[in-house]
CSV table of C-alpha atoms in Angstrom, one decimal:
chain,number,residue,atom,x,y,z
U,1,SER,CA,16.6,-5.5,13.6
U,2,ILE,CA,17.0,-3.2,16.6
U,3,SER,CA,15.1,-4.0,19.7
U,4,PRO,CA,11.6,-2.6,20.1
U,5,ARG,CA,12.6,-0.4,23.1
U,6,VAL,CA,15.6,1.1,21.2
U,7,PHE,CA,13.5,1.5,18.1
U,8,GLY,CA,10.8,3.4,20.0
U,9,GLU,CA,12.9,5.4,22.4
U,10,ILE,CA,16.0,6.2,20.4
U,11,TRP,CA,15.1,6.0,16.7
U,12,ALA,CA,11.6,7.4,16.8
U,13,GLN,CA,12.2,10.3,19.0
U,14,GLN,CA,15.3,11.4,17.1
U,15,HIS,CA,13.4,10.8,13.8
U,16,LEU,CA,10.8,13.4,14.9
U,17,ILE,CA,13.5,15.9,15.9
U,18,ASP,CA,15.2,15.3,12.5
U,19,ILE,CA,11.8,16.0,10.8
U,20,ASP,CA,11.3,19.3,12.7
U,21,ALA,CA,13.8,20.8,15.1
U,22,ARG,CA,11.0,22.4,17.1
U,23,PHE,CA,10.6,19.0,18.8
U,24,LYS,CA,12.7,19.1,21.9
U,25,LYS,CA,13.9,16.7,24.6
U,26,PRO,CA,12.4,17.6,28.0
U,27,SER,CA,14.4,18.4,31.1
U,28,LYS,CA,13.9,19.8,34.6
U,29,GLN,CA,15.0,23.2,33.3
U,30,ILE,CA,12.0,23.2,31.0
U,31,ASP,CA,9.5,21.4,33.3
U,32,LYS,CA,10.4,21.4,37.0
U,33,LYS,CA,8.2,18.3,37.6
U,34,TYR,CA,9.7,16.3,34.7
U,35,SER,CA,10.7,12.8,35.6
U,36,GLY,CA,10.8,11.0,32.3
U,37,GLU,CA,7.1,10.5,31.8
U,38,TYR,CA,6.9,11.9,28.3
U,39,ASP,CA,9.4,11.9,25.4
U,40,LEU,CA,9.4,15.3,23.7
U,41,TYR,CA,7.8,18.7,24.0
U,42,LEU,CA,6.9,21.7,21.8
U,43,ASP,CA,7.1,25.3,23.0
U,44,ASN,CA,3.6,26.7,23.0
U,45,GLY,CA,4.1,30.2,24.2
U,46,LYS,CA,3.8,30.3,28.0
U,47,THR,CA,3.3,26.6,28.2
U,48,ILE,CA,4.7,23.4,26.6
U,49,ILE,CA,2.9,20.6,24.8
U,50,LYS,CA,4.0,17.3,26.2
U,51,ILE,CA,4.4,14.6,23.6
U,52,GLU,CA,4.6,10.8,24.0
U,53,VAL,CA,6.1,9.0,21.0
U,54,LYS,CA,5.2,5.4,20.1
U,55,ALA,CA,6.7,3.5,17.1
U,56,CYS,CA,6.0,0.1,15.7
U,57,ARG,CA,7.0,-1.8,12.7
U,58,ALA,CA,4.4,-3.5,10.5
U,59,ILE,CA,5.2,-7.1,10.8
U,60,ASN,CA,3.6,-10.2,9.1
U,61,THR,CA,1.6,-11.9,11.8
U,62,LYS,CA,1.8,-15.3,10.0
U,63,THR,CA,5.6,-15.5,9.6
U,64,ARG,CA,8.0,-16.8,12.1
U,65,GLY,CA,11.5,-15.4,12.6
U,66,GLY,CA,13.2,-12.1,13.4
U,67,LEU,CA,11.7,-8.7,12.7
U,68,GLU,CA,13.7,-8.4,9.5
U,69,THR,CA,12.1,-11.5,8.1
U,70,LYS,CA,8.6,-10.4,9.2
U,71,ALA,CA,8.9,-6.8,7.8
U,72,LEU,CA,6.3,-5.9,5.2
U,73,SER,CA,6.1,-3.4,2.4
U,74,PHE,CA,3.1,-1.0,2.5
U,75,GLU,CA,1.4,-2.5,-0.5
U,76,SER,CA,1.7,-6.1,0.8
U,77,SER,CA,-1.5,-8.0,1.1
U,78,GLU,CA,-0.2,-10.0,4.0
U,79,PRO,CA,-1.8,-9.5,7.4
U,80,TYR,CA,0.1,-7.1,9.7
U,81,TRP,CA,0.0,-5.9,13.3
U,82,MET,CA,1.5,-2.9,15.0
U,83,ASN,CA,1.0,-2.9,18.7
U,84,PHE,CA,1.6,0.5,20.3
U,85,GLN,CA,2.2,-0.4,23.9
U,86,GLN,CA,2.8,1.1,27.3
U,87,ILE,CA,0.4,4.0,26.8
U,88,LYS,CA,0.0,5.8,30.0
U,89,LEU,CA,-2.9,8.2,29.9
U,90,ASP,CA,-2.8,11.7,31.3
U,91,ILE,CA,1.0,12.0,31.2
U,92,ALA,CA,1.1,13.7,27.8
U,93,ASP,CA,-1.1,16.1,25.9
U,94,VAL,CA,-0.5,14.3,22.6
U,95,PHE,CA,0.6,10.9,21.3
U,96,VAL,CA,2.4,10.5,18.1
U,97,PHE,CA,2.2,7.0,16.7
U,98,ILE,CA,4.8,6.1,14.0
U,99,GLY,CA,4.0,3.1,11.8
U,100,VAL,CA,7.0,1.8,9.8
U,101,TRP,CA,6.9,-0.4,6.8
U,102,VAL,CA,10.0,-1.3,4.8
U,103,ASP,CA,9.1,1.4,2.2
U,104,LYS,CA,6.8,3.8,4.0
U,105,ILE,CA,6.5,5.7,7.3
U,106,LEU,CA,3.1,6.9,8.6
U,107,TYR,CA,2.3,9.3,11.4
U,108,TRP,CA,-0.8,9.4,13.5
U,109,VAL,CA,-1.5,12.2,16.0
U,110,LEU,CA,-4.0,11.7,18.8
U,111,THR,CA,-4.7,13.8,21.8
U,112,ASN,CA,-4.8,12.3,25.2
U,113,GLU,CA,-8.6,12.5,25.1
U,114,GLU,CA,-8.7,10.8,21.6
U,115,VAL,CA,-6.7,7.9,22.9
U,116,LYS,CA,-8.9,7.6,26.0
U,117,GLN,CA,-12.0,7.5,23.8
U,118,HIS,CA,-10.7,5.3,21.1
U,119,PRO,CA,-12.7,2.0,20.9
U,120,ILE,CA,-9.6,0.0,20.0
U,121,ARG,CA,-7.7,1.0,23.1
U,122,SER,CA,-7.4,-1.8,25.6
U,123,HIS,CA,-5.6,-2.6,28.9
U,124,GLN,CA,-2.1,-3.9,28.3
U,125,HIS,CA,-2.2,-5.9,31.5
U,126,ARG,CA,-5.2,-6.9,33.5
U,127,GLY,CA,-6.1,-4.0,35.8
U,128,GLY,CA,-2.9,-2.1,35.0
U,129,ILE,CA,-2.5,1.5,34.2
U,130,GLU,CA,-0.9,0.9,30.8
U,131,TYR,CA,-2.9,0.6,27.6
U,132,GLN,CA,-2.2,-0.5,24.1
U,133,ILE,CA,-3.6,0.2,20.6
U,134,GLY,CA,-3.1,-2.2,17.8
U,135,ILE,CA,-3.3,-1.1,14.3
U,136,THR,CA,-3.7,-3.9,11.8
U,137,ASP,CA,-4.6,-4.5,8.2
U,138,LYS,CA,-8.2,-4.9,9.4
U,139,ASN,CA,-8.6,-1.7,11.3
U,140,PHE,CA,-6.2,0.6,9.5
U,141,ASN,CA,-9.0,2.8,8.1
U,142,ASP,CA,-10.3,3.5,11.7
U,143,PHE,CA,-7.2,5.7,12.1
U,144,ASN,CA,-7.4,7.7,8.9
U,145,ASN,CA,-8.7,10.8,10.7
U,146,PHE,CA,-5.4,10.9,12.7
U,147,LEU,CA,-3.0,10.5,9.8
U,148,THR,CA,-0.6,13.5,9.4
U,149,GLU,CA,2.0,14.3,6.9
U,150,PRO,CA,5.5,14.6,8.4
U,151,ASN,CA,5.9,18.2,7.5
U,152,LYS,CA,2.6,19.0,9.2
U,153,LEU,CA,3.2,17.2,12.5
U,154,VAL,CA,4.0,20.3,14.6
U,155,ASP,CA,1.1,22.3,13.1
U,156,THR,CA,-1.3,19.4,13.6
U,157,ILE,CA,-0.2,19.0,17.2
U,158,LYS,CA,-0.6,22.6,18.0
U,159,LYS,CA,-4.0,22.8,16.4
U,160,LYS,CA,-5.3,19.8,18.3
U,161,VAL,CA,-4.1,21.1,21.6
U,162,LYS,CA,-5.8,24.5,21.2
């Protein structure tokens, strides 16, 4: 029942750090130009990989009420929607989308270029610079190529950035 902003910014980022301590919080000591535009980074030798983290809960689109009453299990046949919002292109090398059901968590890793080229990406606001990607029960399989096991997140990110 935590707010979407707290869920995405606080829970999701810490969740990735808990999975693999190689995920780090950025700072001006690491990136002199850093001003909060991306969430985490990975050391990549002489450079860093900038990571933007987006998290959504799978919610029933036909149920009214709070998030806790709309939450679905992964095997549910009910329609769901996860809208990954406020995607700003070119600020990160990689995006990690975290989809949360009551009984399952999934991870999708997309490079900045893969987000740019994805046919489901759309403007969040007319003419704005922010985009969104909605993963639903109808288009879920369109994202299968980006699914990553939690213990392979860092390796997948590094491989994609090469």
